Amino acid sequence: MIKPKLLLIVLFIAQATIAQTELFFKEYDWEQTPNYTIEEGTEDPIIALKDKITTEFYFEDDGLVEYYMEHKVYWLNSDEKIESFNKVYLPYNSTSELKISKARVITKAGEIIELDDSKILTAKDEETGRNYKYFAFEGVTKGSFIEYYYVVKRYPRYSGNRITLQTSYNKNNVEFDLFAPKNLVFEFKTYNNTPEVELDTIMEDKLHWQLNMKDVKGLLNEEFSAYDASKSSVIYKLDRNIASNVKDITSYSKVAQNIYNFYYAEISDKTTKQLKKFIEDATEKKNLEGEALIRKLEFYIKNNIYITEGSNENLKDLDEVIKNKVASEAGVLKLYIALFKQLGIKHEIVLTSDRQDLKFDKQFEANNFLTDFLIYFNTHKTYLSPVELESRYGFPPAYLTDNYGLFIKEVKVGDFTSGLGKIKYIKPIPAEKTVDKMILDISFEEDNIENCKVNLERSLSGYYGMYFHPVIHLIKQENKDELVESFAKRLDESVNIKSQEILNADPELFGIKPIVFALDFESEAFTEKAGRKYLFKVGELIGRQIEMYQEKERVLPVENEFTRSYFRTINITIPEGYKIANLEDINIKNTFNENGKDVLIFDSYYELNGNQLKITADEHYHKNIIDVVNFEAYRTVINSAADFNKVVLIFEPI
């Protein structure tokens, strides 16, 4: 067995005076003759009849450890679910010890088939080299129950841990229990309509908190939703040790100081010299400042420093990182901080969470909210992701924005410097910064109106441009050609492309100028002859659009990745001798107003000057998160583009 790491002596020094009690799992077992039943006629593919999670924090000779148990009973009623549960993986790794593992199948006829040790298998992940264990269930048929429970001894997770209690299927008898020595007091917070955790007032020999729910309804994963963050859950943390009178054991003030001590440690003259040389290489000895300097440093680092998941100490040693151009995530962040300090660029470290998985709770300090790093530049009100290679300055991973975070900045009082943490809101990047712009000039062959001639200019900036722009120099020419062609072929696979080019292709222009894809092509896919008239499918020129259907009542709020704008201009030269009979079909306008401002907009309209028709179809989403009560308004706006997509203009003889 590998022993857990020792905890801070100051935290648990008084434990010797606290009497230890019997561990919960010593007397725990499943029912020897279970009588699980399902209501006749139930058609659900799966139901959880029991979902019990218990954890106990316990002092042993080598410090505080945690014993974690899961006990599950599932009724499986479809081939798909039987297949998905034929292997159940256990949380076994090199730093944990599996104490108990039991599993059985209870057939529809009531026969109990207990898995022996030969069905509890160990396998090795060839990529990571890690071993893992799993239950291998066999002989499961529709209507059978599978049951298993295990207890694992592991390094204690006491500074913030989330237990998710809800999934896509219905659960019965959902239970969560936490046991701790009488001197260790935990705090809890529940989310998404979950009852509060209660303290057991009867138990005397240890502290016991519990949460019981008879039924937890399945939560369906709806389109454009923060599904995982919306599930019923509980988060717990160790708050105080009453024996040693230590309080706020899990607090952001401690995190801020620890982060500061690690990332702002004093560096040697030797390292300073290496940093100066690194800056010269990155900037090509140009005299840059402000945002231009930040962009240049980021571009150089993300193109020259390889980030690996290794645990070698050299990967976070500044001298070694600069020398070898290889770093861990901690090492590359350390490099950024050292560079910004050397150059006098004011900044703050930000720790936050992915709001799709877990929304940062500004009122409950727990370390499980601190999953992702950003760097904030207060002078410019901008962010940089130090480790996400797909992200670029000014456009951090979007799901980390529109969220709260812990901002840590260096403060100086006299000769003393320290890290000060403050929870602040991370604003989403404004919609006008992420733009998909289309300009189309349309004409028709004089002797063959069905042949449509198109000049397309598609420019992408912000998050849309970030898919291509920062890495465009790494793409092979043939793949670049395919990329440009795809903007036309999405409209018509058999399109005849006459010319194509990419403008503003320099990757260092990202965030400064949009990348532009320009094409000239011809197609007969958009115009049809109907007697003496022609039908021109103008709406299809903007490409296929999202159309949201909602057969059931919406449950979850809408949650988009980033705010954005679409500008579409279609200039049409109407064929000589024809007019358009249904111009009013172009006019579509739907908006959603909040606090006196239009936050969601679709607006298409036209201007006619002789035989020149100019169509504008603009779309703006200034807000990412829309409450359920406003879902229909959101759906109306987003479906407006799909409605425009169906607009067909009728050319009729004058």
PDB file of C-alpha atoms in Angstrom, residues 162-439:
ATOM      1  CA  ARG A 162     -18.406  17.995  -5.533  1.00  0.00           C
ATOM      2  CA  ILE A 163     -20.765  15.023  -5.474  1.00  0.00           C
ATOM      3  CA  THR A 164     -23.180  14.940  -8.426  1.00  0.00           C
ATOM      4  CA  LEU A 165     -26.492  13.316  -7.512  1.00  0.00           C
ATOM      5  CA  GLN A 166     -28.412  13.562 -10.783  1.00  0.00           C
ATOM      6  CA  THR A 167     -28.064  12.127 -14.259  1.00  0.00           C
ATOM      7  CA  SER A 168     -30.230  11.540 -17.334  1.00  0.00           C
ATOM      8  CA  TYR A 169     -32.277   8.684 -15.809  1.00  0.00           C
ATOM      9  CA  ASN A 170     -34.475   8.451 -12.718  1.00  0.00           C
ATOM     10  CA  LYS A 171     -32.979   7.507  -9.374  1.00  0.00           C
ATOM     11  CA  ASN A 172     -34.552   6.243  -6.157  1.00  0.00           C
ATOM     12  CA  ASN A 173     -33.067   6.250  -2.669  1.00  0.00           C
ATOM     13  CA  VAL A 174     -30.268   8.725  -3.250  1.00  0.00           C
ATOM     14  CA  GLU A 175     -28.098   9.128  -0.157  1.00  0.00           C
ATOM     15  CA  PHE A 176     -24.977  11.034   0.780  1.00  0.00           C
ATOM     16  CA  ASP A 177     -23.212  10.673   4.136  1.00  0.00           C
ATOM     17  CA  LEU A 178     -20.046  12.228   5.480  1.00  0.00           C
ATOM     18  CA  PHE A 179     -18.377  11.119   8.711  1.00  0.00           C
ATOM     19  CA  ALA A 180     -15.521  12.935  10.433  1.00  0.00           C
ATOM     20  CA  PRO A 181     -13.735  12.991  13.802  1.00  0.00           C
ATOM     21  CA  LYS A 182     -15.520  15.177  16.340  1.00  0.00           C
ATOM     22  CA  ASN A 183     -12.968  17.963  15.981  1.00  0.00           C
ATOM     23  CA  LEU A 184     -13.197  18.376  12.180  1.00  0.00           C
ATOM     24  CA  VAL A 185     -16.149  20.508  11.113  1.00  0.00           C
ATOM     25  CA  PHE A 186     -17.198  20.494   7.465  1.00  0.00           C
ATOM     26  CA  GLU A 187     -19.390  22.939   5.573  1.00  0.00           C
ATOM     27  CA  PHE A 188     -21.785  22.016   2.791  1.00  0.00           C
ATOM     28  CA  LYS A 189     -23.701  23.726   0.035  1.00  0.00           C
ATOM     29  CA  THR A 190     -26.266  22.116  -2.250  1.00  0.00           C
ATOM     30  CA  TYR A 191     -27.193  23.218  -5.759  1.00  0.00           C
ATOM     31  CA  ASN A 192     -30.019  22.976  -8.277  1.00  0.00           C
ATOM     32  CA  ASN A 193     -32.976  22.315  -5.973  1.00  0.00           C
ATOM     33  CA  THR A 194     -31.119  19.814  -3.794  1.00  0.00           C
ATOM     34  CA  PRO A 195     -32.203  19.653  -0.117  1.00  0.00           C
ATOM     35  CA  GLU A 196     -29.713  20.884   2.453  1.00  0.00           C
ATOM     36  CA  VAL A 197     -27.283  18.532   4.157  1.00  0.00           C
ATOM     37  CA  GLU A 198     -28.274  17.920   7.790  1.00  0.00           C
ATOM     38  CA  LEU A 199     -26.162  17.213  10.864  1.00  0.00           C
ATOM     39  CA  ASP A 200     -26.982  13.985  12.686  1.00  0.00           C
ATOM     40  CA  THR A 201     -27.751  15.152  16.247  1.00  0.00           C
ATOM     41  CA  ILE A 202     -27.977  11.631  17.696  1.00  0.00           C
ATOM     42  CA  MET A 203     -24.533  10.246  16.875  1.00  0.00           C
ATOM     43  CA  GLU A 204     -22.052  11.126  19.615  1.00  0.00           C
ATOM     44  CA  ASP A 205     -18.759   9.375  18.867  1.00  0.00           C
ATOM     45  CA  LYS A 206     -18.144  11.161  15.567  1.00  0.00           C
ATOM     46  CA  LEU A 207     -19.670  13.881  13.393  1.00  0.00           C
ATOM     47  CA  HIS A 208     -22.135  12.727  10.760  1.00  0.00           C
ATOM     48  CA  TRP A 209     -23.848  14.772   8.056  1.00  0.00           C
ATOM     49  CA  GLN A 210     -26.456  13.274   5.759  1.00  0.00           C
ATOM     50  CA  LEU A 211     -28.616  13.994   2.740  1.00  0.00           C
ATOM     51  CA  ASN A 212     -31.452  11.693   1.651  1.00  0.00           C
ATOM     52  CA  MET A 213     -33.701  11.979  -1.399  1.00  0.00           C
ATOM     53  CA  LYS A 214     -36.369   9.406  -2.119  1.00  0.00           C
ATOM     54  CA  ASP A 215     -36.566  10.285  -5.811  1.00  0.00           C
ATOM     55  CA  VAL A 216     -34.357  12.251  -8.184  1.00  0.00           C
ATOM     56  CA  LYS A 217     -35.891  12.746 -11.615  1.00  0.00           C
ATOM     57  CA  GLY A 218     -33.671  12.319 -14.638  1.00  0.00           C
ATOM     58  CA  LEU A 219     -32.433  15.511 -16.266  1.00  0.00           C
ATOM     59  CA  LEU A 220     -32.353  15.536 -20.056  1.00  0.00           C
ATOM     60  CA  ASN A 221     -29.469  17.190 -21.856  1.00  0.00           C
ATOM     61  CA  GLU A 222     -31.080  20.042 -23.766  1.00  0.00           C
ATOM     62  CA  GLU A 223     -29.532  21.892 -26.686  1.00  0.00           C
ATOM     63  CA  PHE A 224     -27.608  25.031 -25.684  1.00  0.00           C
ATOM     64  CA  SER A 225     -27.551  24.305 -21.962  1.00  0.00           C
ATOM     65  CA  ALA A 226     -24.988  23.996 -19.173  1.00  0.00           C
ATOM     66  CA  TYR A 227     -26.108  20.427 -18.566  1.00  0.00           C
ATOM     67  CA  ASP A 228     -23.446  19.226 -16.126  1.00  0.00           C
ATOM     68  CA  ALA A 229     -23.540  22.447 -14.122  1.00  0.00           C
ATOM     69  CA  SER A 230     -27.333  22.129 -13.836  1.00  0.00           C
ATOM     70  CA  LYS A 231     -27.408  18.734 -12.129  1.00  0.00           C
ATOM     71  CA  SER A 232     -28.371  18.248  -8.501  1.00  0.00           C
ATOM     72  CA  SER A 233     -25.164  18.279  -6.468  1.00  0.00           C
ATOM     73  CA  VAL A 234     -23.501  18.972  -3.140  1.00  0.00           C
ATOM     74  CA  ILE A 235     -20.097  20.506  -2.439  1.00  0.00           C
ATOM     75  CA  TYR A 236     -18.325  20.055   0.873  1.00  0.00           C
ATOM     76  CA  LYS A 237     -15.161  21.431   2.452  1.00  0.00           C
ATOM     77  CA  LEU A 238     -13.315  21.213   5.748  1.00  0.00           C
ATOM     78  CA  ASP A 239     -13.842  24.500   7.557  1.00  0.00           C
ATOM     79  CA  ARG A 240     -12.314  24.232  11.026  1.00  0.00           C
ATOM     80  CA  ASN A 241     -10.558  22.083  13.606  1.00  0.00           C
ATOM     81  CA  ILE A 242     -12.128  22.894  16.960  1.00  0.00           C
ATOM     82  CA  ALA A 243      -9.457  20.978  18.882  1.00  0.00           C
ATOM     83  CA  SER A 244      -6.648  23.226  17.635  1.00  0.00           C
ATOM     84  CA  ASN A 245      -8.881  26.280  17.104  1.00  0.00           C
ATOM     85  CA  VAL A 246      -7.870  26.492  13.430  1.00  0.00           C
ATOM     86  CA  LYS A 247     -10.539  28.233  11.319  1.00  0.00           C
ATOM     87  CA  ASP A 248     -11.080  28.883   7.614  1.00  0.00           C
ATOM     88  CA  ILE A 249      -9.040  25.825   6.703  1.00  0.00           C
ATOM     89  CA  THR A 250     -10.393  26.029   3.156  1.00  0.00           C
ATOM     90  CA  SER A 251     -10.210  29.686   2.165  1.00  0.00           C
ATOM     91  CA  TYR A 252      -9.218  31.752  -0.834  1.00  0.00           C
ATOM     92  CA  SER A 253      -6.900  33.918   1.265  1.00  0.00           C
ATOM     93  CA  LYS A 254      -4.692  30.856   1.755  1.00  0.00           C
ATOM     94  CA  VAL A 255      -4.959  29.996  -1.942  1.00  0.00           C
ATOM     95  CA  ALA A 256      -3.953  33.535  -2.919  1.00  0.00           C
ATOM     96  CA  GLN A 257      -0.891  33.415  -0.687  1.00  0.00           C
ATOM     97  CA  ASN A 258       0.154  29.960  -1.905  1.00  0.00           C
ATOM     98  CA  ILE A 259      -0.264  30.994  -5.545  1.00  0.00           C
ATOM     99  CA  TYR A 260       1.738  34.136  -4.924  1.00  0.00           C
ATOM    100  CA  ASN A 261       4.550  32.310  -3.139  1.00  0.00           C
ATOM    101  CA  PHE A 262       4.909  29.845  -6.004  1.00  0.00           C
ATOM    102  CA  TYR A 263       4.519  32.054  -9.083  1.00  0.00           C
ATOM    103  CA  TYR A 264       6.123  35.230  -7.744  1.00  0.00           C
ATOM    104  CA  ALA A 265       9.131  33.677  -6.026  1.00  0.00           C
ATOM    105  CA  GLU A 266      12.303  35.750  -6.278  1.00  0.00           C
ATOM    106  CA  ILE A 267      14.448  34.761  -9.243  1.00  0.00           C
ATOM    107  CA  SER A 268      18.220  34.707  -9.534  1.00  0.00           C
ATOM    108  CA  ASP A 269      20.423  37.013 -11.597  1.00  0.00           C
ATOM    109  CA  LYS A 270      21.147  34.054 -13.860  1.00  0.00           C
ATOM    110  CA  THR A 271      17.439  33.515 -14.553  1.00  0.00           C
ATOM    111  CA  THR A 272      16.910  37.244 -15.091  1.00  0.00           C
ATOM    112  CA  LYS A 273      19.610  37.191 -17.763  1.00  0.00           C
ATOM    113  CA  GLN A 274      17.898  34.250 -19.478  1.00  0.00           C
ATOM    114  CA  LEU A 275      14.560  36.060 -19.357  1.00  0.00           C
ATOM    115  CA  LYS A 276      16.057  39.106 -21.074  1.00  0.00           C
ATOM    116  CA  LYS A 277      17.469  36.893 -23.829  1.00  0.00           C
ATOM    117  CA  PHE A 278      14.082  35.167 -24.169  1.00  0.00           C
ATOM    118  CA  ILE A 279      12.393  38.561 -24.569  1.00  0.00           C
ATOM    119  CA  GLU A 280      14.871  39.573 -27.276  1.00  0.00           C
ATOM    120  CA  ASP A 281      14.168  36.361 -29.184  1.00  0.00           C
ATOM    121  CA  ALA A 282      10.407  36.700 -28.796  1.00  0.00           C
ATOM    122  CA  THR A 283      10.248  40.354 -29.857  1.00  0.00           C
ATOM    123  CA  GLU A 284      12.984  40.091 -32.486  1.00  0.00           C
ATOM    124  CA  LYS A 285      14.570  43.017 -30.578  1.00  0.00           C
ATOM    125  CA  LYS A 286      11.726  45.312 -31.613  1.00  0.00           C
ATOM    126  CA  ASN A 287      10.730  48.095 -29.238  1.00  0.00           C
ATOM    127  CA  LEU A 288       7.182  46.949 -28.471  1.00  0.00           C
ATOM    128  CA  GLU A 289       4.863  47.956 -25.664  1.00  0.00           C
ATOM    129  CA  GLY A 290       1.307  47.488 -24.420  1.00  0.00           C
ATOM    130  CA  GLU A 291      -0.910  44.984 -26.182  1.00  0.00           C
ATOM    131  CA  ALA A 292       1.519  44.553 -29.077  1.00  0.00           C
ATOM    132  CA  LEU A 293       4.145  43.307 -26.631  1.00  0.00           C
ATOM    133  CA  ILE A 294       1.724  40.940 -24.875  1.00  0.00           C
ATOM    134  CA  ARG A 295       0.598  39.490 -28.213  1.00  0.00           C
ATOM    135  CA  LYS A 296       4.179  39.011 -29.367  1.00  0.00           C
ATOM    136  CA  LEU A 297       5.198  37.176 -26.199  1.00  0.00           C
ATOM    137  CA  GLU A 298       2.147  34.920 -26.338  1.00  0.00           C
ATOM    138  CA  PHE A 299       2.691  34.136 -30.021  1.00  0.00           C
ATOM    139  CA  TYR A 300       6.293  33.174 -29.365  1.00  0.00           C
ATOM    140  CA  ILE A 301       5.527  31.044 -26.315  1.00  0.00           C
ATOM    141  CA  LYS A 302       2.642  29.185 -27.931  1.00  0.00           C
ATOM    142  CA  ASN A 303       4.738  28.433 -30.989  1.00  0.00           C
ATOM    143  CA  ASN A 304       7.949  27.497 -29.196  1.00  0.00           C
ATOM    144  CA  ILE A 305       7.189  26.089 -25.734  1.00  0.00           C
ATOM    145  CA  TYR A 306       5.813  22.561 -25.649  1.00  0.00           C
ATOM    146  CA  ILE A 307       3.381  21.913 -22.784  1.00  0.00           C
ATOM    147  CA  THR A 308       3.354  18.405 -21.335  1.00  0.00           C
ATOM    148  CA  GLU A 309       1.529  16.693 -18.480  1.00  0.00           C
ATOM    149  CA  GLY A 310       4.709  15.270 -16.967  1.00  0.00           C
ATOM    150  CA  SER A 311       5.471  15.726 -13.254  1.00  0.00           C
ATOM    151  CA  ASN A 312       9.237  16.240 -13.544  1.00  0.00           C
ATOM    152  CA  GLU A 313      10.391  19.192 -11.419  1.00  0.00           C
ATOM    153  CA  ASN A 314      12.363  20.574 -14.383  1.00  0.00           C
ATOM    154  CA  LEU A 315       9.063  21.239 -16.157  1.00  0.00           C
ATOM    155  CA  LYS A 316       8.293  24.056 -13.731  1.00  0.00           C
ATOM    156  CA  ASP A 317      11.847  25.290 -13.232  1.00  0.00           C
ATOM    157  CA  LEU A 318      12.266  28.582 -15.118  1.00  0.00           C
ATOM    158  CA  ASP A 319      15.863  27.963 -16.132  1.00  0.00           C
ATOM    159  CA  GLU A 320      15.017  24.522 -17.511  1.00  0.00           C
ATOM    160  CA  VAL A 321      11.852  25.718 -19.255  1.00  0.00           C
ATOM    161  CA  ILE A 322      13.728  28.487 -21.068  1.00  0.00           C
ATOM    162  CA  LYS A 323      16.584  26.160 -21.930  1.00  0.00           C
ATOM    163  CA  ASN A 324      14.616  23.104 -23.082  1.00  0.00           C
ATOM    164  CA  LYS A 325      11.433  24.811 -24.360  1.00  0.00           C
ATOM    165  CA  VAL A 326       9.333  22.193 -22.532  1.00  0.00           C
ATOM    166  CA  ALA A 327       7.077  22.975 -19.578  1.00  0.00           C
ATOM    167  CA  SER A 328       4.199  21.776 -17.477  1.00  0.00           C
ATOM    168  CA  GLU A 329       1.150  24.031 -17.210  1.00  0.00           C
ATOM    169  CA  ALA A 330       2.591  25.401 -13.965  1.00  0.00           C
ATOM    170  CA  GLY A 331       5.926  25.976 -15.679  1.00  0.00           C
ATOM    171  CA  VAL A 332       4.509  27.917 -18.599  1.00  0.00           C
ATOM    172  CA  LEU A 333       2.398  30.102 -16.292  1.00  0.00           C
ATOM    173  CA  LYS A 334       5.505  30.758 -14.232  1.00  0.00           C
ATOM    174  CA  LEU A 335       7.266  31.860 -17.425  1.00  0.00           C
ATOM    175  CA  TYR A 336       4.489  34.315 -18.341  1.00  0.00           C
ATOM    176  CA  ILE A 337       4.487  35.830 -14.853  1.00  0.00           C
ATOM    177  CA  ALA A 338       8.281  36.204 -14.823  1.00  0.00           C
ATOM    178  CA  LEU A 339       8.219  37.884 -18.245  1.00  0.00           C
ATOM    179  CA  PHE A 340       5.456  40.307 -17.294  1.00  0.00           C
ATOM    180  CA  LYS A 341       7.225  41.203 -14.046  1.00  0.00           C
ATOM    181  CA  GLN A 342      10.496  41.726 -15.903  1.00  0.00           C
ATOM    182  CA  LEU A 343       8.767  44.027 -18.394  1.00  0.00           C
ATOM    183  CA  GLY A 344       6.652  45.874 -15.823  1.00  0.00           C
ATOM    184  CA  ILE A 345       3.365  44.733 -17.370  1.00  0.00           C
ATOM    185  CA  LYS A 346       0.657  44.961 -14.714  1.00  0.00           C
ATOM    186  CA  HIS A 347      -1.375  41.790 -14.435  1.00  0.00           C
ATOM    187  CA  GLU A 348      -3.346  39.510 -12.119  1.00  0.00           C
ATOM    188  CA  ILE A 349      -3.634  35.728 -11.968  1.00  0.00           C
ATOM    189  CA  VAL A 350      -7.217  34.496 -12.244  1.00  0.00           C
ATOM    190  CA  LEU A 351      -8.547  31.127 -11.122  1.00  0.00           C
ATOM    191  CA  THR A 352     -11.994  30.109 -12.275  1.00  0.00           C
ATOM    192  CA  SER A 353     -14.118  27.213 -13.527  1.00  0.00           C
ATOM    193  CA  ASP A 354     -15.714  26.102 -16.780  1.00  0.00           C
ATOM    194  CA  ARG A 355     -19.316  27.279 -16.389  1.00  0.00           C
ATOM    195  CA  GLN A 356     -20.542  24.364 -18.496  1.00  0.00           C
ATOM    196  CA  ASP A 357     -19.298  21.964 -15.825  1.00  0.00           C
ATOM    197  CA  LEU A 358     -19.429  24.028 -12.648  1.00  0.00           C
ATOM    198  CA  LYS A 359     -20.415  27.638 -12.160  1.00  0.00           C
ATOM    199  CA  PHE A 360     -18.122  29.561  -9.848  1.00  0.00           C
ATOM    200  CA  ASP A 361     -19.956  30.240  -6.567  1.00  0.00           C
ATOM    201  CA  LYS A 362     -18.802  33.602  -5.246  1.00  0.00           C
ATOM    202  CA  GLN A 363     -20.334  32.919  -1.822  1.00  0.00           C
ATOM    203  CA  PHE A 364     -18.841  29.487  -1.031  1.00  0.00           C
ATOM    204  CA  GLU A 365     -15.058  29.256  -0.992  1.00  0.00           C
ATOM    205  CA  ALA A 366     -14.016  25.795  -2.140  1.00  0.00           C
ATOM    206  CA  ASN A 367     -10.964  24.852  -4.151  1.00  0.00           C
ATOM    207  CA  ASN A 368     -12.875  22.714  -6.647  1.00  0.00           C
ATOM    208  CA  PHE A 369     -14.027  25.966  -8.270  1.00  0.00           C
ATOM    209  CA  LEU A 370     -10.385  26.837  -9.014  1.00  0.00           C
ATOM    210  CA  THR A 371      -9.764  24.655 -12.055  1.00  0.00           C
ATOM    211  CA  ASP A 372      -8.517  26.989 -14.801  1.00  0.00           C
ATOM    212  CA  PHE A 373      -5.931  29.774 -14.962  1.00  0.00           C
ATOM    213  CA  LEU A 374      -6.186  33.079 -16.801  1.00  0.00           C
ATOM    214  CA  ILE A 375      -4.051  36.194 -16.724  1.00  0.00           C
ATOM    215  CA  TYR A 376      -5.901  39.514 -16.473  1.00  0.00           C
ATOM    216  CA  PHE A 377      -4.550  42.860 -17.665  1.00  0.00           C
ATOM    217  CA  ASN A 378      -6.450  45.589 -15.851  1.00  0.00           C
ATOM    218  CA  THR A 379      -5.000  48.350 -18.040  1.00  0.00           C
ATOM    219  CA  HIS A 380      -6.594  46.837 -21.147  1.00  0.00           C
ATOM    220  CA  LYS A 381      -9.488  44.917 -19.467  1.00  0.00           C
ATOM    221  CA  THR A 382      -8.348  41.797 -21.310  1.00  0.00           C
ATOM    222  CA  TYR A 383      -7.504  38.179 -20.558  1.00  0.00           C
ATOM    223  CA  LEU A 384      -4.949  35.644 -21.752  1.00  0.00           C
ATOM    224  CA  SER A 385      -5.048  31.877 -21.337  1.00  0.00           C
ATOM    225  CA  PRO A 386      -1.495  30.701 -20.640  1.00  0.00           C
ATOM    226  CA  VAL A 387      -2.077  27.016 -21.395  1.00  0.00           C
ATOM    227  CA  GLU A 388      -4.827  26.749 -24.033  1.00  0.00           C
ATOM    228  CA  LEU A 389      -3.030  26.727 -27.378  1.00  0.00           C
ATOM    229  CA  GLU A 390      -6.272  27.277 -29.304  1.00  0.00           C
ATOM    230  CA  SER A 391      -6.900  30.493 -27.371  1.00  0.00           C
ATOM    231  CA  ARG A 392      -5.285  33.856 -28.016  1.00  0.00           C
ATOM    232  CA  TYR A 393      -4.870  37.132 -26.157  1.00  0.00           C
ATOM    233  CA  GLY A 394      -8.179  38.930 -25.729  1.00  0.00           C
ATOM    234  CA  PHE A 395     -10.178  35.766 -26.302  1.00  0.00           C
ATOM    235  CA  PRO A 396      -9.811  33.386 -23.360  1.00  0.00           C
ATOM    236  CA  PRO A 397     -11.702  30.069 -23.461  1.00  0.00           C
ATOM    237  CA  ALA A 398     -15.239  31.402 -23.687  1.00  0.00           C
ATOM    238  CA  TYR A 399     -16.748  29.087 -21.083  1.00  0.00           C
ATOM    239  CA  LEU A 400     -14.381  30.617 -18.518  1.00  0.00           C
ATOM    240  CA  THR A 401     -15.992  34.015 -19.096  1.00  0.00           C
ATOM    241  CA  ASP A 402     -19.467  35.151 -18.035  1.00  0.00           C
ATOM    242  CA  ASN A 403     -18.500  33.604 -14.727  1.00  0.00           C
ATOM    243  CA  TYR A 404     -16.869  34.616 -11.487  1.00  0.00           C
ATOM    244  CA  GLY A 405     -13.264  33.993 -10.574  1.00  0.00           C
ATOM    245  CA  LEU A 406     -10.601  34.547  -7.948  1.00  0.00           C
ATOM    246  CA  PHE A 407      -8.332  37.431  -9.003  1.00  0.00           C
ATOM    247  CA  ILE A 408      -4.913  37.413  -7.328  1.00  0.00           C
ATOM    248  CA  LYS A 409      -2.667  40.443  -7.583  1.00  0.00           C
ATOM    249  CA  GLU A 410       0.649  41.389  -6.092  1.00  0.00           C
ATOM    250  CA  VAL A 411       0.415  44.052  -3.383  1.00  0.00           C
ATOM    251  CA  LYS A 412       3.266  45.841  -1.670  1.00  0.00           C
ATOM    252  CA  VAL A 413       3.273  47.442   1.770  1.00  0.00           C
ATOM    253  CA  GLY A 414       6.645  48.916   2.563  1.00  0.00           C
ATOM    254  CA  ASP A 415       9.196  46.208   1.859  1.00  0.00           C
ATOM    255  CA  PHE A 416       6.620  43.445   2.221  1.00  0.00           C
ATOM    256  CA  THR A 417       4.945  41.938  -0.847  1.00  0.00           C
ATOM    257  CA  SER A 418       2.108  39.459  -0.874  1.00  0.00           C
ATOM    258  CA  GLY A 419      -0.766  38.095  -2.924  1.00  0.00           C
ATOM    259  CA  LEU A 420      -4.244  39.537  -2.421  1.00  0.00           C
ATOM    260  CA  GLY A 421      -7.264  37.594  -3.664  1.00  0.00           C
ATOM    261  CA  LYS A 422     -10.644  39.030  -4.610  1.00  0.00           C
ATOM    262  CA  ILE A 423     -13.668  37.428  -6.260  1.00  0.00           C
ATOM    263  CA  LYS A 424     -14.758  39.353  -9.351  1.00  0.00           C
ATOM    264  CA  TYR A 425     -16.924  38.836 -12.402  1.00  0.00           C
ATOM    265  CA  ILE A 426     -15.260  37.810 -15.668  1.00  0.00           C
ATOM    266  CA  LYS A 427     -17.214  39.669 -18.314  1.00  0.00           C
ATOM    267  CA  PRO A 428     -17.963  37.891 -21.590  1.00  0.00           C
ATOM    268  CA  ILE A 429     -16.153  39.275 -24.616  1.00  0.00           C
ATOM    269  CA  PRO A 430     -18.592  41.722 -26.307  1.00  0.00           C
ATOM    270  CA  ALA A 431     -20.536  40.555 -29.361  1.00  0.00           C
ATOM    271  CA  GLU A 432     -18.911  43.185 -31.568  1.00  0.00           C
ATOM    272  CA  LYS A 433     -15.539  41.490 -31.010  1.00  0.00           C
ATOM    273  CA  THR A 434     -16.680  38.168 -32.506  1.00  0.00           C
ATOM    274  CA  VAL A 435     -18.050  38.782 -35.973  1.00  0.00           C
ATOM    275  CA  ASP A 436     -18.992  36.573 -38.908  1.00  0.00           C
ATOM    276  CA  LYS A 437     -19.378  38.934 -41.863  1.00  0.00           C
ATOM    277  CA  MET A 438     -20.571  37.982 -45.341  1.00  0.00           C
ATOM    278  CA  ILE A 439     -20.652  40.222 -48.394  1.00  0.00           C
TER     279      ILE A 439
END
